[in-house]
Amino acid sequence: MDSAISGEGKMIRTPPRPLNAAVSQPDIYGTPELQESDLKKTVRKRKYTDDTTHSMNDMFSNVLQMFKELKTSQDEQFSKISEEIGSLKTQNEILLKANAEIKSSLTFIAEEQNELKTRVDDLEKREKSSQMYVCELEEQLENVERKIRERSIEINNLTTENNEDMMTAIEKIHKTLKLEYDSRDIRSAYRITTKANRPRPIIIEYTTTQKKITLLRAFKEFNKIEKAEKFNTSTIGVAGVKQNIYINELLTKKARHLHYLARDLIKRSSWKFCWSAKGKIFIRKEEGQPAVELKSEDQIKALENSKGTLD
């Protein structure tokens, strides 16, 4: 706000300028004078701008250099990765080839195994068939031997000096058992050699099977009645030390072995009765129970471990 003095000596104030009124310089076209402070400020401002520009350039250069180095490093890494991938591809191809060879070998081995299995199965079938055939032959041979012996008996523990004494003893056996004796009923009578240190067994072959059966029944009946004094050498009047006489069927080698095992089974188990009939071996647990025919050693082992009967 400016002021002036009027002619009457009063101070006249200039009216206030509106708030939105523009301010104009008195000398619009004149050149404003620059103060030293303004110059310094200008100079300082320009100097700061140059430093910043230089700094920015350095920063960009550094960043660019970093990108270059990063690119170089990445290129090297990519190159190594490419080499490794190439190596892996090569190894993979080798593995694939090896795998194919292994697969081919396994296929060949599997085919050979299948062929061997087929051969083994065929051999097992043949062996089983051969075993069955051998068993059939053994059974046929057993039947033939049993047939040959079906009319014969075996007398053990009877000592005689010669064949004449032996025939006399045989006659006494028949008479003691209250049986008719006719030498013509005997086809042959002879002793066989054994390894045991005792009298050799006497084998008697009758002309008929019935004669054999009759004598065996009479012998068993005698021992059943005379339990205190079973059939012995004194019973038939043979001089010397008294010895029990045993009369049995003439068994085959197989039946004899089964008979031995059966008697041992009787001693060690609940089976109570064991006997032979028509060349075959039978056992029974109790009176009235069915008899079990023994046909093999395996069957006897099974019977020993079983509580029931086994055919």
mmCIF file of C-alpha atoms in Angstrom:
data_model
loop_
_atom_site.group_PDB
_atom_site.id
_atom_site.type_symbol
_atom_site.label_atom_id
_atom_site.label_comp_id
_atom_site.label_asym_id
_atom_site.label_seq_id
_atom_site.Cartn_x
_atom_site.Cartn_y
_atom_site.Cartn_z
ATOM 1 C CA MET A 1 0.000 0.000 0.000
ATOM 2 C CA ASP A 2 1.445 3.485 -1.103
ATOM 3 C CA SER A 3 0.671 6.883 0.378
ATOM 4 C CA ALA A 4 0.935 10.571 -0.850
ATOM 5 C CA ILE A 5 0.396 14.066 0.566
ATOM 6 C CA SER A 6 -2.299 16.185 -0.976
ATOM 7 C CA GLY A 7 -2.227 19.987 -1.514
ATOM 8 C CA GLU A 8 -4.056 20.607 1.669
ATOM 9 C CA GLY A 9 -1.370 18.862 3.536
ATOM 10 C CA LYS A 10 -3.270 15.703 4.122
ATOM 11 C CA MET A 11 -1.884 12.225 3.488
ATOM 12 C CA ILE A 12 -3.815 10.369 0.881
ATOM 13 C CA ARG A 13 -3.598 6.581 0.872
ATOM 14 C CA THR A 14 -3.696 4.549 -2.284
ATOM 15 C CA PRO A 15 -6.681 2.253 -2.350
ATOM 16 C CA PRO A 16 -5.832 -1.390 -1.640
ATOM 17 C CA ARG A 17 -5.284 -3.659 -4.591
ATOM 18 C CA PRO A 18 -7.731 -6.410 -5.082
ATOM 19 C CA LEU A 19 -6.488 -9.854 -4.062
ATOM 20 C CA ASN A 20 -6.710 -11.195 -7.581
ATOM 21 C CA ALA A 21 -5.140 -8.155 -9.233
ATOM 22 C CA ALA A 22 -1.968 -8.838 -11.206
ATOM 23 C CA VAL A 23 1.310 -7.353 -10.191
ATOM 24 C CA SER A 24 3.263 -5.779 -13.005
ATOM 25 C CA GLN A 25 6.725 -4.442 -13.101
ATOM 26 C CA PRO A 26 7.120 -0.765 -13.775
ATOM 27 C CA ASP A 27 9.531 -1.508 -16.510
ATOM 28 C CA ILE A 28 8.096 -4.358 -18.415
ATOM 29 C CA TYR A 29 10.611 -4.267 -21.198
ATOM 30 C CA GLY A 30 13.631 -3.571 -19.112
ATOM 31 C CA THR A 31 16.197 -6.164 -18.230
ATOM 32 C CA PRO A 32 16.062 -7.166 -14.600
ATOM 33 C CA GLU A 33 19.203 -6.885 -12.680
ATOM 34 C CA LEU A 34 20.649 -10.079 -11.359
ATOM 35 C CA GLN A 35 22.011 -10.132 -7.918
ATOM 36 C CA GLU A 36 25.183 -12.041 -7.056
ATOM 37 C CA SER A 37 23.255 -14.339 -4.814
ATOM 38 C CA ASP A 38 20.952 -15.236 -7.687
ATOM 39 C CA LEU A 39 23.929 -15.988 -9.876
ATOM 40 C CA LYS A 40 25.451 -18.207 -7.256
ATOM 41 C CA LYS A 41 22.203 -20.008 -6.869
ATOM 42 C CA THR A 42 22.028 -20.554 -10.611
ATOM 43 C CA VAL A 43 25.562 -21.751 -10.772
ATOM 44 C CA ARG A 44 25.001 -24.109 -7.863
ATOM 45 C CA LYS A 45 21.903 -25.520 -9.465
ATOM 46 C CA ARG A 46 23.650 -26.230 -12.719
ATOM 47 C CA LYS A 47 26.588 -27.770 -10.949
ATOM 48 C CA TYR A 48 24.288 -30.173 -9.033
ATOM 49 C CA THR A 49 22.569 -31.088 -12.265
ATOM 50 C CA ASP A 50 25.831 -32.000 -13.968
ATOM 51 C CA ASP A 51 26.950 -34.180 -11.052
ATOM 52 C CA THR A 52 23.672 -36.008 -11.030
ATOM 53 C CA THR A 53 23.852 -36.619 -14.745
ATOM 54 C CA HIS A 54 27.387 -37.914 -14.411
ATOM 55 C CA SER A 55 26.370 -40.131 -11.518
ATOM 56 C CA MET A 56 23.414 -41.478 -13.457
ATOM 57 C CA ASN A 57 25.649 -42.208 -16.409
ATOM 58 C CA ASP A 58 28.047 -44.079 -14.165
ATOM 59 C CA MET A 59 25.187 -46.015 -12.649
ATOM 60 C CA PHE A 60 23.825 -46.930 -16.083
ATOM 61 C CA SER A 61 27.320 -47.939 -17.158
ATOM 62 C CA ASN A 62 27.667 -50.118 -14.078
ATOM 63 C CA VAL A 63 24.265 -51.684 -14.586
ATOM 64 C CA LEU A 64 25.042 -52.273 -18.224
ATOM 65 C CA GLN A 65 28.344 -53.854 -17.259
ATOM 66 C CA MET A 66 26.560 -56.030 -14.698
ATOM 67 C CA PHE A 67 24.087 -57.160 -17.350
ATOM 68 C CA LYS A 68 26.940 -57.922 -19.698
ATOM 69 C CA GLU A 69 28.732 -59.927 -17.018
ATOM 70 C CA LEU A 70 25.481 -61.646 -16.073
ATOM 71 C CA LYS A 71 24.840 -62.468 -19.715
ATOM 72 C CA THR A 72 28.367 -63.790 -20.088
ATOM 73 C CA SER A 73 27.951 -65.912 -16.941
ATOM 74 C CA GLN A 74 24.579 -67.147 -18.094
ATOM 75 C CA ASP A 75 25.967 -67.955 -21.520
ATOM 76 C CA GLU A 76 28.736 -69.966 -19.879
ATOM 77 C CA GLN A 77 26.243 -71.732 -17.624
ATOM 78 C CA PHE A 78 23.908 -72.392 -20.546
ATOM 79 C CA SER A 79 26.860 -73.746 -22.484
ATOM 80 C CA LYS A 80 27.779 -76.052 -19.598
ATOM 81 C CA ILE A 81 24.147 -77.086 -19.196
ATOM 82 C CA SER A 82 23.940 -77.791 -22.912
ATOM 83 C CA GLU A 83 27.094 -79.878 -22.695
ATOM 84 C CA GLU A 84 25.734 -81.737 -19.666
ATOM 85 C CA ILE A 85 22.408 -82.259 -21.415
ATOM 86 C CA GLY A 86 24.287 -83.583 -24.423
ATOM 87 C CA SER A 87 26.292 -85.870 -22.155
ATOM 88 C CA LEU A 88 23.095 -87.005 -20.426
ATOM 89 C CA LYS A 89 21.503 -87.674 -23.792
ATOM 90 C CA THR A 90 24.512 -89.746 -24.777
ATOM 91 C CA GLN A 91 24.401 -91.628 -21.478
ATOM 92 C CA ASN A 92 20.661 -92.081 -21.856
ATOM 93 C CA GLU A 93 21.149 -93.514 -25.329
ATOM 94 C CA ILE A 94 23.796 -95.870 -23.936
ATOM 95 C CA LEU A 95 21.457 -96.860 -21.094
ATOM 96 C CA LEU A 96 18.575 -97.362 -23.492
ATOM 97 C CA LYS A 97 20.769 -99.544 -25.663
ATOM 98 C CA ALA A 98 22.002 -101.477 -22.617
ATOM 99 C CA ASN A 99 18.425 -101.776 -21.366
ATOM 100 C CA ALA A 100 17.346 -103.114 -24.726
ATOM 101 C CA GLU A 101 20.172 -105.666 -24.614
ATOM 102 C CA ILE A 102 19.247 -106.628 -21.046
ATOM 103 C CA LYS A 103 15.615 -106.918 -22.040
ATOM 104 C CA SER A 104 16.595 -109.087 -24.967
ATOM 105 C CA SER A 105 18.772 -111.219 -22.680
ATOM 106 C CA LEU A 106 15.953 -111.522 -20.127
ATOM 107 C CA THR A 107 13.561 -112.520 -22.861
ATOM 108 C CA PHE A 108 16.035 -115.158 -24.033
ATOM 109 C CA ILE A 109 16.553 -116.381 -20.456
ATOM 110 C CA ALA A 110 12.786 -116.453 -19.855
ATOM 111 C CA GLU A 111 12.314 -118.495 -23.003
ATOM 112 C CA GLU A 112 15.070 -120.872 -21.905
ATOM 113 C CA GLN A 113 13.501 -121.119 -18.437
ATOM 114 C CA ASN A 114 10.137 -121.896 -19.962
ATOM 115 C CA GLU A 115 11.748 -124.525 -22.136
ATOM 116 C CA LEU A 116 13.601 -125.984 -19.143
ATOM 117 C CA LYS A 117 10.422 -125.900 -17.072
ATOM 118 C CA THR A 118 8.619 -127.748 -19.842
ATOM 119 C CA ARG A 119 11.400 -130.321 -19.934
ATOM 120 C CA VAL A 120 11.425 -130.648 -16.135
ATOM 121 C CA ASP A 121 7.645 -131.040 -16.076
ATOM 122 C CA ASP A 122 7.924 -133.667 -18.775
ATOM 123 C CA LEU A 123 10.693 -135.451 -16.847
ATOM 124 C CA GLU A 124 8.642 -135.291 -13.633
ATOM 125 C CA LYS A 125 5.679 -136.770 -15.447
ATOM 126 C CA ARG A 126 7.895 -139.488 -16.881
ATOM 127 C CA GLU A 127 9.439 -140.118 -13.466
ATOM 128 C CA LYS A 128 6.015 -140.306 -11.859
ATOM 129 C CA SER A 129 4.868 -142.626 -14.600
ATOM 130 C CA SER A 130 8.036 -144.712 -14.165
ATOM 131 C CA GLN A 131 7.518 -144.849 -10.399
ATOM 132 C CA MET A 132 3.951 -145.976 -10.892
ATOM 133 C CA TYR A 133 5.148 -148.578 -13.373
ATOM 134 C CA VAL A 134 7.848 -149.753 -10.951
ATOM 135 C CA CYS A 135 5.274 -149.942 -8.164
ATOM 136 C CA GLU A 136 3.030 -151.981 -10.412
ATOM 137 C CA LEU A 137 5.920 -154.306 -11.266
ATOM 138 C CA GLU A 138 6.842 -154.622 -7.590
ATOM 139 C CA GLU A 139 3.228 -155.378 -6.745
ATOM 140 C CA GLN A 140 3.071 -157.969 -9.500
ATOM 141 C CA LEU A 141 6.316 -159.521 -8.289
ATOM 142 C CA GLU A 142 4.991 -159.480 -4.720
ATOM 143 C CA ASN A 143 1.831 -161.243 -5.868
ATOM 144 C CA VAL A 144 3.891 -163.853 -7.738
ATOM 145 C CA GLU A 145 6.113 -164.486 -4.711
ATOM 146 C CA ARG A 146 3.065 -164.576 -2.444
ATOM 147 C CA LYS A 147 1.459 -167.067 -4.827
ATOM 148 C CA ILE A 148 4.548 -169.281 -4.704
ATOM 149 C CA ARG A 149 4.472 -169.199 -0.886
ATOM 150 C CA GLU A 150 0.722 -169.545 -0.424
ATOM 151 C CA ARG A 151 1.003 -173.251 0.553
ATOM 152 C CA SER A 152 4.137 -172.958 2.701
ATOM 153 C CA ILE A 153 4.816 -172.430 6.393
ATOM 154 C CA GLU A 154 7.975 -171.553 8.333
ATOM 155 C CA ILE A 155 8.927 -173.302 11.610
ATOM 156 C CA ASN A 156 11.468 -171.527 13.829
ATOM 157 C CA ASN A 157 13.456 -172.589 16.895
ATOM 158 C CA LEU A 158 13.297 -176.335 16.246
ATOM 159 C CA THR A 159 16.621 -178.176 16.352
ATOM 160 C CA THR A 160 17.101 -181.558 14.666
ATOM 161 C CA GLU A 161 20.173 -183.611 13.864
ATOM 162 C CA ASN A 162 19.289 -184.557 10.276
ATOM 163 C CA ASN A 163 16.491 -184.619 7.715
ATOM 164 C CA GLU A 164 15.061 -187.846 9.122
ATOM 165 C CA ASP A 165 14.800 -186.280 12.575
ATOM 166 C CA MET A 166 13.297 -183.203 10.953
ATOM 167 C CA MET A 167 10.518 -185.202 9.283
ATOM 168 C CA THR A 168 9.878 -187.026 12.556
ATOM 169 C CA ALA A 169 9.559 -183.687 14.347
ATOM 170 C CA ILE A 170 7.113 -182.468 11.680
ATOM 171 C CA GLU A 171 4.972 -185.546 12.217
ATOM 172 C CA LYS A 172 5.000 -184.965 15.998
ATOM 173 C CA ILE A 173 3.902 -181.363 15.454
ATOM 174 C CA HIS A 174 0.825 -182.535 13.537
ATOM 175 C CA LYS A 175 -0.067 -185.172 16.095
ATOM 176 C CA THR A 176 0.412 -182.755 19.027
ATOM 177 C CA LEU A 177 -1.956 -180.317 17.322
ATOM 178 C CA LYS A 178 -4.367 -183.237 16.793
ATOM 179 C CA LEU A 179 -4.128 -183.122 13.013
ATOM 180 C CA GLU A 180 -4.039 -186.004 10.577
ATOM 181 C CA TYR A 181 -0.584 -186.531 9.149
ATOM 182 C CA ASP A 182 0.179 -187.938 5.746
ATOM 183 C CA SER A 183 3.639 -187.426 4.291
ATOM 184 C CA ARG A 184 2.029 -187.280 0.872
ATOM 185 C CA ASP A 185 0.368 -183.985 1.894
ATOM 186 C CA ILE A 186 3.845 -182.438 2.090
ATOM 187 C CA ARG A 187 5.381 -181.529 -1.241
ATOM 188 C CA SER A 188 8.753 -180.547 0.234
ATOM 189 C CA ALA A 189 10.431 -179.822 3.554
ATOM 190 C CA TYR A 190 13.868 -178.216 3.927
ATOM 191 C CA ARG A 191 15.909 -175.817 6.017
ATOM 192 C CA ILE A 192 17.075 -172.383 4.854
ATOM 193 C CA THR A 193 20.254 -170.565 5.827
ATOM 194 C CA THR A 194 20.072 -167.472 8.011
ATOM 195 C CA LYS A 195 22.648 -165.141 9.517
ATOM 196 C CA ALA A 196 21.218 -165.474 13.028
ATOM 197 C CA ASN A 197 23.006 -167.738 15.486
ATOM 198 C CA ARG A 198 20.052 -170.038 16.038
ATOM 199 C CA PRO A 199 18.499 -173.131 14.444
ATOM 200 C CA ARG A 200 17.847 -172.742 10.760
ATOM 201 C CA PRO A 201 14.139 -172.299 9.897
ATOM 202 C CA ILE A 202 12.252 -175.281 8.448
ATOM 203 C CA ILE A 203 10.143 -174.601 5.356
ATOM 204 C CA ILE A 204 7.208 -176.942 4.693
ATOM 205 C CA GLU A 205 5.314 -176.715 1.403
ATOM 206 C CA TYR A 206 1.960 -178.520 1.426
ATOM 207 C CA THR A 207 0.151 -179.841 -1.574
ATOM 208 C CA THR A 208 -2.855 -177.623 -0.836
ATOM 209 C CA THR A 209 -3.378 -174.235 0.760
ATOM 210 C CA GLN A 210 -6.052 -175.628 3.039
ATOM 211 C CA LYS A 211 -3.522 -177.944 4.730
ATOM 212 C CA LYS A 212 -1.392 -174.926 5.594
ATOM 213 C CA ILE A 213 -4.366 -172.940 6.899
ATOM 214 C CA THR A 214 -5.530 -175.878 9.039
ATOM 215 C CA LEU A 215 -2.135 -176.265 10.724
ATOM 216 C CA LEU A 216 -1.782 -172.511 11.408
ATOM 217 C CA ARG A 217 -5.242 -172.329 12.978
ATOM 218 C CA ALA A 218 -4.513 -175.351 15.185
ATOM 219 C CA PHE A 219 -1.202 -173.830 16.294
ATOM 220 C CA LYS A 220 -2.794 -170.478 17.251
ATOM 221 C CA GLU A 221 -5.634 -172.252 19.066
ATOM 222 C CA PHE A 222 -3.153 -174.344 21.046
ATOM 223 C CA ASN A 223 -1.242 -171.256 22.255
ATOM 224 C CA LYS A 224 -4.503 -169.497 23.081
ATOM 225 C CA ILE A 225 -5.533 -172.389 25.338
ATOM 226 C CA GLU A 226 -2.083 -173.219 26.760
ATOM 227 C CA LYS A 227 -0.993 -169.677 27.705
ATOM 228 C CA ALA A 228 1.224 -170.883 30.562
ATOM 229 C CA GLU A 229 2.939 -173.557 28.488
ATOM 230 C CA LYS A 230 2.966 -172.469 24.853
ATOM 231 C CA PHE A 231 3.955 -174.769 22.018
ATOM 232 C CA ASN A 232 7.614 -175.803 22.574
ATOM 233 C CA THR A 233 10.154 -178.548 21.937
ATOM 234 C CA SER A 234 9.140 -180.377 25.115
ATOM 235 C CA THR A 235 5.521 -180.404 23.947
ATOM 236 C CA ILE A 236 6.424 -182.517 20.910
ATOM 237 C CA GLY A 237 8.920 -184.663 22.835
ATOM 238 C CA VAL A 238 12.178 -183.281 21.424
ATOM 239 C CA ALA A 239 15.075 -183.875 23.807
ATOM 240 C CA GLY A 240 17.292 -181.043 24.989
ATOM 241 C CA VAL A 241 16.714 -177.547 26.320
ATOM 242 C CA LYS A 242 13.079 -176.545 26.141
ATOM 243 C CA GLN A 243 12.490 -173.830 23.543
ATOM 244 C CA ASN A 244 9.313 -172.217 22.251
ATOM 245 C CA ILE A 245 8.463 -173.200 18.689
ATOM 246 C CA TYR A 246 7.058 -170.571 16.293
ATOM 247 C CA ILE A 247 5.008 -171.492 13.216
ATOM 248 C CA ASN A 248 4.056 -168.793 10.711
ATOM 249 C CA GLU A 249 3.249 -168.261 7.079
ATOM 250 C CA LEU A 250 6.226 -168.157 4.756
ATOM 251 C CA LEU A 251 6.252 -164.447 3.956
ATOM 252 C CA THR A 252 7.925 -162.574 1.147
ATOM 253 C CA LYS A 253 10.847 -160.309 1.959
ATOM 254 C CA LYS A 254 8.633 -157.219 1.794
ATOM 255 C CA ALA A 255 5.879 -158.788 3.911
ATOM 256 C CA ARG A 256 8.451 -159.985 6.454
ATOM 257 C CA HIS A 257 9.772 -156.417 6.804
ATOM 258 C CA LEU A 258 6.247 -154.995 7.144
ATOM 259 C CA HIS A 259 5.462 -157.648 9.746
ATOM 260 C CA TYR A 260 8.518 -156.596 11.754
ATOM 261 C CA LEU A 261 7.532 -152.904 11.578
ATOM 262 C CA ALA A 262 3.941 -153.779 12.498
ATOM 263 C CA ARG A 263 5.022 -155.648 15.634
ATOM 264 C CA ASP A 264 7.170 -152.663 16.601
ATOM 265 C CA LEU A 265 4.163 -150.382 16.022
ATOM 266 C CA ILE A 266 2.093 -152.517 18.392
ATOM 267 C CA LYS A 267 4.692 -152.004 21.126
ATOM 268 C CA ARG A 268 4.897 -148.215 20.734
ATOM 269 C CA SER A 269 1.303 -147.189 19.971
ATOM 270 C CA SER A 270 -2.352 -147.836 20.734
ATOM 271 C CA TRP A 271 -2.593 -150.583 18.096
ATOM 272 C CA LYS A 272 -3.011 -153.959 19.809
ATOM 273 C CA PHE A 273 -3.255 -156.755 17.252
ATOM 274 C CA CYS A 274 -0.957 -157.792 14.402
ATOM 275 C CA TRP A 275 -1.132 -160.905 12.221
ATOM 276 C CA SER A 276 -0.592 -162.253 8.714
ATOM 277 C CA ALA A 277 -3.124 -163.927 6.442
ATOM 278 C CA LYS A 278 -2.642 -165.170 2.896
ATOM 279 C CA GLY A 279 0.790 -163.576 2.846
ATOM 280 C CA LYS A 280 -0.553 -160.115 3.834
ATOM 281 C CA ILE A 281 -0.019 -158.150 7.054
ATOM 282 C CA PHE A 282 -2.912 -156.755 9.102
ATOM 283 C CA ILE A 283 -3.278 -154.767 12.322
ATOM 284 C CA ARG A 284 -6.260 -153.798 14.503
ATOM 285 C CA LYS A 285 -6.727 -151.431 17.429
ATOM 286 C CA GLU A 286 -9.536 -153.095 19.332
ATOM 287 C CA GLU A 287 -11.636 -156.218 19.131
ATOM 288 C CA GLY A 288 -14.515 -155.694 16.748
ATOM 289 C CA GLN A 289 -12.847 -152.841 14.875
ATOM 290 C CA PRO A 290 -11.991 -153.252 11.177
ATOM 291 C CA ALA A 291 -8.570 -154.595 10.264
ATOM 292 C CA VAL A 292 -6.085 -152.457 8.358
ATOM 293 C CA GLU A 293 -3.921 -154.045 5.692
ATOM 294 C CA LEU A 294 -0.365 -152.761 5.687
ATOM 295 C CA LYS A 295 1.042 -152.177 2.218
ATOM 296 C CA SER A 296 4.044 -149.896 2.725
ATOM 297 C CA GLU A 297 6.479 -148.515 5.258
ATOM 298 C CA ASP A 298 5.137 -144.991 4.705
ATOM 299 C CA GLN A 299 1.674 -146.194 5.638
ATOM 300 C CA ILE A 300 2.985 -147.548 8.936
ATOM 301 C CA LYS A 301 4.641 -144.204 9.725
ATOM 302 C CA ALA A 302 1.372 -142.427 8.984
ATOM 303 C CA LEU A 303 -0.522 -144.848 11.210
ATOM 304 C CA GLU A 304 1.910 -144.211 14.038
ATOM 305 C CA ASN A 305 1.163 -140.476 13.894
ATOM 306 C CA SER A 306 -2.564 -140.886 13.258
ATOM 307 C CA LYS A 307 -5.304 -141.502 15.799
ATOM 308 C CA GLY A 308 -7.576 -143.226 13.288
ATOM 309 C CA THR A 309 -7.243 -146.022 10.823
ATOM 310 C CA LEU A 310 -5.722 -145.481 7.419
ATOM 311 C CA ASP A 311 -6.216 -147.696 4.412
#
